[in-house]
XYZ file of C-alpha atoms in Angstrom:
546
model
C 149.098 150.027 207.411
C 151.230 146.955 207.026
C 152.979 148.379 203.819
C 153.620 151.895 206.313
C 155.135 149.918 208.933
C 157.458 147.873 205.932
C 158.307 152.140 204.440
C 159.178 153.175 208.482
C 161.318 150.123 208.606
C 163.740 150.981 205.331
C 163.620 154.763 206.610
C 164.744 152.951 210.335
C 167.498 151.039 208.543
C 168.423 154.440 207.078
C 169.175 153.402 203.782
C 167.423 155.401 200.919
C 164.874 156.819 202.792
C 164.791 160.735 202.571
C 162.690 160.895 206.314
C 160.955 163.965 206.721
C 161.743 165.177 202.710
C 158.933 162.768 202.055
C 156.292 164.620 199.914
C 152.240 164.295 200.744
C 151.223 162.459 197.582
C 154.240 159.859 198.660
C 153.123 160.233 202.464
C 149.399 158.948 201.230
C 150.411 156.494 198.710
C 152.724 154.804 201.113
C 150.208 154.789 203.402
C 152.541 156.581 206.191
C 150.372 159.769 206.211
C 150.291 160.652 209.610
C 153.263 158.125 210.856
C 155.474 161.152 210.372
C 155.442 164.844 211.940
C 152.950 166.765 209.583
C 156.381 169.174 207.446
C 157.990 168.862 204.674
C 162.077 169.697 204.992
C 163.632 169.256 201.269
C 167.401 167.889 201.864
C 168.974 171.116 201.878
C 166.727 172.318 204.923
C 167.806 169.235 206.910
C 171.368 169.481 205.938
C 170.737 173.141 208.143
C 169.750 171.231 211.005
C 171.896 168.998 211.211
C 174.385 171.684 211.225
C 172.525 173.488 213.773
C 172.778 170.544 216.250
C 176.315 169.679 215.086
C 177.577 173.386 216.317
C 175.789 172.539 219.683
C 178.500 170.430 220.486
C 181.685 171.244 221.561
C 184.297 168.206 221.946
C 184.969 166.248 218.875
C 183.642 162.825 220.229
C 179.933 164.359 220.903
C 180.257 165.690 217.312
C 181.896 162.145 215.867
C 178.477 160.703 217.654
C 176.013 163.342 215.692
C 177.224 162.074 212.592
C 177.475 158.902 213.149
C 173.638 158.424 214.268
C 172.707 160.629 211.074
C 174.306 158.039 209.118
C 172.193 155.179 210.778
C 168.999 157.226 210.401
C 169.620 158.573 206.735
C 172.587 158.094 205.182
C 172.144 159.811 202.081
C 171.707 163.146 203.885
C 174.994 161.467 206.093
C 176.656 161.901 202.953
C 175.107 165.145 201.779
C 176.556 166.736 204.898
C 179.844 165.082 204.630
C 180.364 166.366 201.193
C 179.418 169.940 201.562
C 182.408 170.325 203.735
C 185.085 167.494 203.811
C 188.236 169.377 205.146
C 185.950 169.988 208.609
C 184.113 166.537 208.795
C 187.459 164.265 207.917
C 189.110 164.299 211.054
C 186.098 163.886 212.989
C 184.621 160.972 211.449
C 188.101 159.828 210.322
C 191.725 160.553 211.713
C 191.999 161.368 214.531
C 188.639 161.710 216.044
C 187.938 157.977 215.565
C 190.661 156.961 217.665
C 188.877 157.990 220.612
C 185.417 156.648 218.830
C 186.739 153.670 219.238
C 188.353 154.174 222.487
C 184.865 154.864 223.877
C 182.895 152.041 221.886
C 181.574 150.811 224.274
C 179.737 154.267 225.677
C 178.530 155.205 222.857
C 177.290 152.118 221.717
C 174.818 152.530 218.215
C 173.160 150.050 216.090
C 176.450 147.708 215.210
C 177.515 148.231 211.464
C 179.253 144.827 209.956
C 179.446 141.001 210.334
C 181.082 139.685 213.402
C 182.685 136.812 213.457
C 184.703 134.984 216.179
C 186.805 131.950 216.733
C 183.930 130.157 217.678
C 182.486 130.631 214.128
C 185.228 128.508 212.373
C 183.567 126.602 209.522
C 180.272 128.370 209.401
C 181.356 131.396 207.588
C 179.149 130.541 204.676
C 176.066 130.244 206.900
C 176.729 133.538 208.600
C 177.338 135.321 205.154
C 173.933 134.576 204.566
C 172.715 136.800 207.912
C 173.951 139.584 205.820
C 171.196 141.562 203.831
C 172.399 142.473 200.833
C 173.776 140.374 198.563
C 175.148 142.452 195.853
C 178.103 143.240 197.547
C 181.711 144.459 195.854
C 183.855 144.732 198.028
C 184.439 142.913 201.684
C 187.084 144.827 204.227
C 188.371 141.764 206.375
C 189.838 143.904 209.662
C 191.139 141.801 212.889
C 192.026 144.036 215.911
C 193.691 143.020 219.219
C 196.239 140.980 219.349
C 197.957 141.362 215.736
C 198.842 144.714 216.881
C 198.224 144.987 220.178
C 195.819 147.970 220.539
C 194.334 147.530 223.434
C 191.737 149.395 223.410
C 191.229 150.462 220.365
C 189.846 146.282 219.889
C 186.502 147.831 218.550
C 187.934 149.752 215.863
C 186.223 147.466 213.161
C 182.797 148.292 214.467
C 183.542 152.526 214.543
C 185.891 152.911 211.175
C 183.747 153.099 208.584
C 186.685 153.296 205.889
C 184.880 154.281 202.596
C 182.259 156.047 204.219
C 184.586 159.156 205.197
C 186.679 158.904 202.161
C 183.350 160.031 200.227
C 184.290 158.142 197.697
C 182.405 156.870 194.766
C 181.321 153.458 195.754
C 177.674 153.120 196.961
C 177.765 152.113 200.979
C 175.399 149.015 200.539
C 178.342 147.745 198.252
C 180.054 147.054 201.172
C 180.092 144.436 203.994
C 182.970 145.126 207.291
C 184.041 141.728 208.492
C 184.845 142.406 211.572
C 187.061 139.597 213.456
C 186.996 140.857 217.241
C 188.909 138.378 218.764
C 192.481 138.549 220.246
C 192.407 141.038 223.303
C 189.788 141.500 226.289
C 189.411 144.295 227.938
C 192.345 143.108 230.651
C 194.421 143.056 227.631
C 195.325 138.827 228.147
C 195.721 137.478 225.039
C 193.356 134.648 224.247
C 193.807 134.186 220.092
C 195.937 131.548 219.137
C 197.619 133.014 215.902
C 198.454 129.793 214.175
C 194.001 129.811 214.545
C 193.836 133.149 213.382
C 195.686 131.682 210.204
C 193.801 128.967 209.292
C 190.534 130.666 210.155
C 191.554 133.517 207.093
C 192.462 130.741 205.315
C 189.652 129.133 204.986
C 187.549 132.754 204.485
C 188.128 133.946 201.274
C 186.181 130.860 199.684
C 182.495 131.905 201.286
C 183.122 134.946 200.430
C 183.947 134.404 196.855
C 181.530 131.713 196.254
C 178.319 134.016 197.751
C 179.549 137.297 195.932
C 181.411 136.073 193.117
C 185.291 136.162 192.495
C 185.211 140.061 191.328
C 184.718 140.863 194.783
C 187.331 142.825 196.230
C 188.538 141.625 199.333
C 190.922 144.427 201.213
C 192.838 143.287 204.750
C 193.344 145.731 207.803
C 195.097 145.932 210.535
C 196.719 142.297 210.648
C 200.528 142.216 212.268
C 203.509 141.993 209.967
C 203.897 138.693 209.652
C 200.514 137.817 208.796
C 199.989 141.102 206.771
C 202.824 140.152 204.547
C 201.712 135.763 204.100
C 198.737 136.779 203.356
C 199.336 139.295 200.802
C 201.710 137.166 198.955
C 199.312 134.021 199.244
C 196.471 135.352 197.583
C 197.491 138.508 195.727
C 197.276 136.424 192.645
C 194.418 133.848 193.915
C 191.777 136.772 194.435
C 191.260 139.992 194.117
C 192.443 141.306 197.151
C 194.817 143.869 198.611
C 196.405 145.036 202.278
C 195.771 148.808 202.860
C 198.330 149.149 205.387
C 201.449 148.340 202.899
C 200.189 149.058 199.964
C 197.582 151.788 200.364
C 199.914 153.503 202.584
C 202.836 152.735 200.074
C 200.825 154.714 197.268
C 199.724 157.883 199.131
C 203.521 158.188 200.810
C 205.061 157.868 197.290
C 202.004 160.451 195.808
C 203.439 162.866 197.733
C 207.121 161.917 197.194
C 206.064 162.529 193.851
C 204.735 165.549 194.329
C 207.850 166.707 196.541
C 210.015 165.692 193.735
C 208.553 168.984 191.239
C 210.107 171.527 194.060
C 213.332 169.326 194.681
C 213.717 169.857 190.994
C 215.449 166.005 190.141
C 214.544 162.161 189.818
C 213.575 159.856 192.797
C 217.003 157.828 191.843
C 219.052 161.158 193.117
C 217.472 160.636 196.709
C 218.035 159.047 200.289
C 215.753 157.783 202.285
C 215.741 156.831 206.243
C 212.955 155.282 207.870
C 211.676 155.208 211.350
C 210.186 151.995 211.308
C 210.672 148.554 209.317
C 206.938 147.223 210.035
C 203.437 146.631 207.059
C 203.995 150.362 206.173
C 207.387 151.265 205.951
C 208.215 148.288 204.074
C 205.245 149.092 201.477
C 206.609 152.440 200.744
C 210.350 151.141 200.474
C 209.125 148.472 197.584
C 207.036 150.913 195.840
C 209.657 153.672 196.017
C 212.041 150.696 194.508
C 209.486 149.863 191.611
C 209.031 153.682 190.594
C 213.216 153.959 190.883
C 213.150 151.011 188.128
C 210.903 152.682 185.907
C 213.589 155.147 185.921
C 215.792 152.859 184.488
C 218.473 152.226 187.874
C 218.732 148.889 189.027
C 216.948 147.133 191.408
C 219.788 146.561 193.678
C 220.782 150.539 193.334
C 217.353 151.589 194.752
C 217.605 148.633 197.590
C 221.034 150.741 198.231
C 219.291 154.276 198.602
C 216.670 152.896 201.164
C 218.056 152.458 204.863
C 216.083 151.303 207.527
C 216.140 152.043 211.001
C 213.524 149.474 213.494
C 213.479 149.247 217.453
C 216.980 147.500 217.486
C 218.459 150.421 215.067
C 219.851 150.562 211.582
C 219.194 146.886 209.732
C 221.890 145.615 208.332
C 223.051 142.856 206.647
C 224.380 139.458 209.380
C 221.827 140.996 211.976
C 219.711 137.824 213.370
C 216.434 137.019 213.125
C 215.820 139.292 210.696
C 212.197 138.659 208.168
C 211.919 138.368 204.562
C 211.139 141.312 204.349
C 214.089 143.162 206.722
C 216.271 141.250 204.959
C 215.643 142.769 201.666
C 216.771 146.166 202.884
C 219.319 144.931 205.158
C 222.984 147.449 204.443
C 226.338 146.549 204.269
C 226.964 148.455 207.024
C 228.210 148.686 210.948
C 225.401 148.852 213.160
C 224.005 152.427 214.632
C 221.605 152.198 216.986
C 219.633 155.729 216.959
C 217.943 157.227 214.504
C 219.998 160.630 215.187
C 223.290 158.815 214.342
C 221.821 156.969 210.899
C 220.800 160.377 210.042
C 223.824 162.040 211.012
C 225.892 159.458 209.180
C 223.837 158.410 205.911
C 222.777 162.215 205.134
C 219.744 160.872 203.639
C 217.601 163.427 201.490
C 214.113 162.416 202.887
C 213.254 160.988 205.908
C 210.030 158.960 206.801
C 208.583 158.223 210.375
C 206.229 155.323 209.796
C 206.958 153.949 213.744
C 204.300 155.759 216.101
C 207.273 157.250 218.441
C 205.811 160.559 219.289
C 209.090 162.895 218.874
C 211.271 160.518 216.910
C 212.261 163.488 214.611
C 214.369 165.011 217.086
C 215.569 169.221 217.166
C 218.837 167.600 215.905
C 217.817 165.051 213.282
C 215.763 168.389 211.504
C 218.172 170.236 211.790
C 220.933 168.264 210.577
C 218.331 167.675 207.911
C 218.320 171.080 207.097
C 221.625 171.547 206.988
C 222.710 168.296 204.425
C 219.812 169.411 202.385
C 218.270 172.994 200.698
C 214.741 171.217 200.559
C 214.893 167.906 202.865
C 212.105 165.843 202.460
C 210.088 165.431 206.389
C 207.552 163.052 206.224
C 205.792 161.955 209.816
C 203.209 159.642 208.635
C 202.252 158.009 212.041
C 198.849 158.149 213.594
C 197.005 159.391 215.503
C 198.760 162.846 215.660
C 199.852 162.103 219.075
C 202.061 159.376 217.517
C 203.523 161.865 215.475
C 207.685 161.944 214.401
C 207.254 165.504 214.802
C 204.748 168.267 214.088
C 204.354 170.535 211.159
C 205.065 173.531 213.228
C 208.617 171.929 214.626
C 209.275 170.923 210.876
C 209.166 174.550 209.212
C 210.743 175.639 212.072
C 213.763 173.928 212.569
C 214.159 173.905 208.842
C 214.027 177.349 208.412
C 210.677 177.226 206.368
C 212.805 175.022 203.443
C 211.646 171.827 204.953
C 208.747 169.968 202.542
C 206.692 168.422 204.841
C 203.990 165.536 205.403
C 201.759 164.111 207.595
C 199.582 161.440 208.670
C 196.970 163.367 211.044
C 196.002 166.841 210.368
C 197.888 169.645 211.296
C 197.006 173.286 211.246
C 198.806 176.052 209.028
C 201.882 177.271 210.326
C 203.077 181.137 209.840
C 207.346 181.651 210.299
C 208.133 184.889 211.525
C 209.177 185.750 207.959
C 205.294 185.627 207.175
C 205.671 182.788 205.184
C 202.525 180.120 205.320
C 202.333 176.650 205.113
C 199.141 174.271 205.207
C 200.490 170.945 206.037
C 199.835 168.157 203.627
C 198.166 164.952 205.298
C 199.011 162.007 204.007
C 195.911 159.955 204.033
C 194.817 156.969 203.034
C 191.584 157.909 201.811
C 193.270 159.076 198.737
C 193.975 155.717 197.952
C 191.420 152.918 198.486
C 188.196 154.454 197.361
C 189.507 155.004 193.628
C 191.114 151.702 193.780
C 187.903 150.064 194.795
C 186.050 151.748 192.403
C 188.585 151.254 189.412
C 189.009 147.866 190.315
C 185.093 146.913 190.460
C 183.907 148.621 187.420
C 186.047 146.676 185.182
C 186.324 143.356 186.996
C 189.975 143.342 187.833
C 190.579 139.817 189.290
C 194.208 140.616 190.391
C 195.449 143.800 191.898
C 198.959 144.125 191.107
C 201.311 147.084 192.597
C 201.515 148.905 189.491
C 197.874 149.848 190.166
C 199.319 151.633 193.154
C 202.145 152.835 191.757
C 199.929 154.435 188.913
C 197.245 155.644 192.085
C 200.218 157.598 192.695
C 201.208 159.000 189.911
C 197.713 160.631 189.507
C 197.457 161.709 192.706
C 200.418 163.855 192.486
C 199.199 165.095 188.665
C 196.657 166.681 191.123
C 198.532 168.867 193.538
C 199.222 172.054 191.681
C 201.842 174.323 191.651
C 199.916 176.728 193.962
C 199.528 173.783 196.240
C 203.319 173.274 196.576
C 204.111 177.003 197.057
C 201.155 176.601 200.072
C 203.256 173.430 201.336
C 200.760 170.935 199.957
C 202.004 167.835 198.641
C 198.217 166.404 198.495
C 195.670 167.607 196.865
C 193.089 169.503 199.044
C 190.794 167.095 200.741
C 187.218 168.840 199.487
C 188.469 167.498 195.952
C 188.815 163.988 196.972
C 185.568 162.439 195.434
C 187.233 163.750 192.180
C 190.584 162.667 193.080
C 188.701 158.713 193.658
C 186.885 159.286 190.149
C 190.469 160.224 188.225
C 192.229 157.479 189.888
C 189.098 155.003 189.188
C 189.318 156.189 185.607
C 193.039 155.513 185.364
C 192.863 152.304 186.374
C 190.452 151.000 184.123
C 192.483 152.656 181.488
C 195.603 150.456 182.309
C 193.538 147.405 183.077
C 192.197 147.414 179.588
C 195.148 148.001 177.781
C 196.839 145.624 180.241
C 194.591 142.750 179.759
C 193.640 143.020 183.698
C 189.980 143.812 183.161
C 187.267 140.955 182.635
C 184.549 143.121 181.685
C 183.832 143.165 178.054
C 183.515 144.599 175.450
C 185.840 147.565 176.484
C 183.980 150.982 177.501
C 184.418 153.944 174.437
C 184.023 156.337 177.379
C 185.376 155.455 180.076
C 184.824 158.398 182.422
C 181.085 158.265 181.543
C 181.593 154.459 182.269
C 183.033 155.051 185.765
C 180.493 158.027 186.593
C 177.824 155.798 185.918
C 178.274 153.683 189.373
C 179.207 157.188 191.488
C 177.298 157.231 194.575
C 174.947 160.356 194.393
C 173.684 162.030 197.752
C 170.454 163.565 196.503
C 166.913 161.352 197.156
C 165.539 159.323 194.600
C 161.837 158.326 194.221
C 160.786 155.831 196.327
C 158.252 155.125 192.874
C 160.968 153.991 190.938
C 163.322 152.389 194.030
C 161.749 148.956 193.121
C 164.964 147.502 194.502
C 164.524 149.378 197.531
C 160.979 149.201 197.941
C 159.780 146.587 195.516
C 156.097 145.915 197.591
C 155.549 150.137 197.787
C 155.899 150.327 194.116
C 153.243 147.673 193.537
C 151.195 149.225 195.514
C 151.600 152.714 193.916
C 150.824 150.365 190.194
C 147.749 149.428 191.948
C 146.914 152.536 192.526
């Protein structure tokens, strides 16, 4: 009885535990016959029912909630499901859907996924790491919402964005620990976070964490302001093994599919223009990787600095503006100051144009348009999230373009059909593309230090995988029900240059790499709880008893 009550426990915590696909010679060794309804449902059954229950629900919030209580309850059948149709389940337990998740946190309250820790934690980190069940953990996502970007109330994001769960990636979940910083906003929105604290606190993090999981743990920053973003990036991109999603994640999906836009533009990267809407953590990622990939073509640094104009809340930067950031500064023009996007466009006559702001209608009739009219294919890329942040929609793009526009996005967007009967499917720039191969690639050969060429070659294979039938569909991505092979390739390619790059610490170097990679891949389907002695180490002593 005792060891029944230990089996219900694991299946409670959801784990490994295949629930009701439990067979009767495992019920009775277990000693749970009878602790669970008398049927037998194989995984494929219950994938059906959960389907069933799913299409009871109409809004996307009481569907986000079905999943996201599967995945407490059994999250290998949470995956199963996942998998057997990505395109539908992404934007509901991803963008945009979890926007309003998180909006509603509070309602819909679960069992809490992560490790929380506030300001009034400072210097027991270490101690609280030790709360945390598993302990061979690879990689730790450090996110801090409130007043770094001042969300309001999306504050409980953290505890509802379960990044590398909905990018089905490779990784195995119990890999991963969320540390979750919730301090900087109540719900009256009065700031209470001193950000010099906030500071020192991540300071002082990364050592627990390295010292309890060992320095091969890959430690990835989210949502932290500019400022912050930036210092810490450039403090310990070569102490740990660490990265920042939000520049360079969203750096190396934008340039994928600037990449991939390039094959029906039919020249280099060095021959283009680029505007942004928005000088913040993402636009300036892009603009630095676009300027790395420009030097591998052999122009200058300062030439691809020249081809990059950005345009922030105070307009076009340019060069003698005050109180302008490191970062700013670097892009700064030569230039008289314009203050709307629509006259930066209208004078620069850029070739692609990328809304990385959250102004909902940035991309104006006129700025596509004129777009249109400077360019045969301009280049329309409105990254922002959630889709109601949106420069501009998909439909409004092939539209005002006259179908020639090559568009992206950051939220999905249905497929549009011109009059001419001409179809596009939008291609959604998403993240996802990006951090689960670079985790995986990263942790299977022991990279200590993430450098951007990993992201710039993320890129590169990204956009080997959209296919010339994608880009006469519109697609600049590949489609999203290929991404768990999309995370293996790019896993594979970066142990490939990490090897021959002198990056990787695990030795001696794999002959097979793929088979090396597919070795940790995360598999859906049930495994014997006989032979889980890591899961259930007392139930398999039992069964030897037996």
């Amino acid at each position: 009885y005792k060891q029944g009550s230990e089996v219900l426990l694991e299946q409670r915590n959801g784990l490994s535990s295949p629930g009701m696909a439990f067979t009767l010679e495992e019920r009775l060794q277990l000693g749970i016959h009878g602790l669970l309804p008398p049927c037998f449902l194989s995984q494929d059954v219950q994938v059906l029912r959960v389907m069933k229950s799913y299409e009871t629900k109409s809004s996307d919030l009481d569907k986000y909630i079905i999943l996201m209580t599967l995945q407490d309850r059994n999250e290998k059948l949470f995956y199963r499901v996942l998998t057997s149709d990505i395109e539908r389940f992404m934007p509901i337990v991803y963008t945009p859907t979890v926007g309003l998740a998180c909006q509603q946190y509070g309602l819909a309250f679960r069992r809490p996924r992560g490790l929380f820790i506030t300001i009034h934690d400072k210097g027991h980190i270490a101690t609280m790491l030790n709360s945390w069940p598993e302990e061979d953990i690879k990689v730790c996502l450090i996110s801090f919402y409130g007043a770094e970007k001042n969300l309001g109330p999306l504050q409980d994001l953290g505890c509802n964005n379960d990044l590398y769960g909905p990018s089905y990636s490779c990784t195995r979940p119990f890999f991963l620990i969320p540390v979750l910083l919730p301090w900087g906003m109540d719900n009256s929105s009065q700031v209470y976070t001193s950000l010099p604290v906030l500071w020192r606190f991540v300071s002082t993090s990364n050592y627990p964490l390295n010292y309890r999981y060992g320095m091969n743990c890959l430690i990835q920053f989210e949502d932290f302001a500019n400022a912050n973003a930036f210092r810490l990036l450039n403090k310990y991109r070569n102490r740990y093994c660490t990265f920042n999603d939000d520049i360079q994640g969203t750096a190396s999906v934008a340039v994928a599919g600037i990449f991939a836009a390039l094959r029906i533009t039919k020249n280099k990267l060095s021959d283009h223009k680029f505007v942004f809407q928005g000088a913040g953590e993402a636009a300036m990622g892009i603009a630095q990787l676009i300027v790395m990939a420009m030097a591998k073509e052999g122009i200058s640094r300062a030439d691809a600095i020249s081809k990059i104009w950005m345009v922030d809340s105070k307009g076009l930067i340019v060069k003698g503006r005050s109180h302008l950031n490191h970062e700013k500064e670097m892009f700064a023009q030569d230039h008289p100051e314009m203050r709307t996007l629509e006259e930066v466009v209208q004078r620069v006559k850029p070739t692609a144009i990328i809304g990385v702001a959250a102004i909902a209608g940035a991309f104006t009739e006129k700025i596509l348009k004129d777009m249109a009219a400077f360019n045969d294919r301009p280049i329309v890329f409105a990254l922002s999230n959630p889709t109601s942040k949106a420069e501009c929609t998909a439909e409004q793009c092939y539209h005002l373009t006259e179908g020639r526009g090559i568009f992206a996005s950051g939220s999905p967007f249905p497929k549009v059909t011109l009059a001419s009967g001409q179809t596009f499917f939008p291609g959604q720039g998403n993240n996802a593309y990006v951090f689960p191969g670079v985790a995986l690639g990263v942790i299977v050969c022991g990279v200590r230090h993430i450098s951007d060429d990993i992201f710039l070659t993320t890129a590169e294979s990204i956009a080997e995988e959209v296919t010339e039938e994608h880009l006469a569909e519109g697609r600049l991505y590949p489609p999203l029900s290929t991404i768990r092979e999309v995370s293996f390739k790019i896993a594979v390619k970066i142990v490939d240059y990490a090897y021959k790059n002198n990056l990787a610490s695990w030795y001696p170097e794999p002959e097979d790499k793929e088979a090396f990679v597919r070795a940790l891949i995360y598999s859906t389907n049930y495994e014997s709880f006989a032979i889980d002695n890591y899961r259930w180490p007392q139930a398999a002593m039992h069964i030897q008893d037996v």
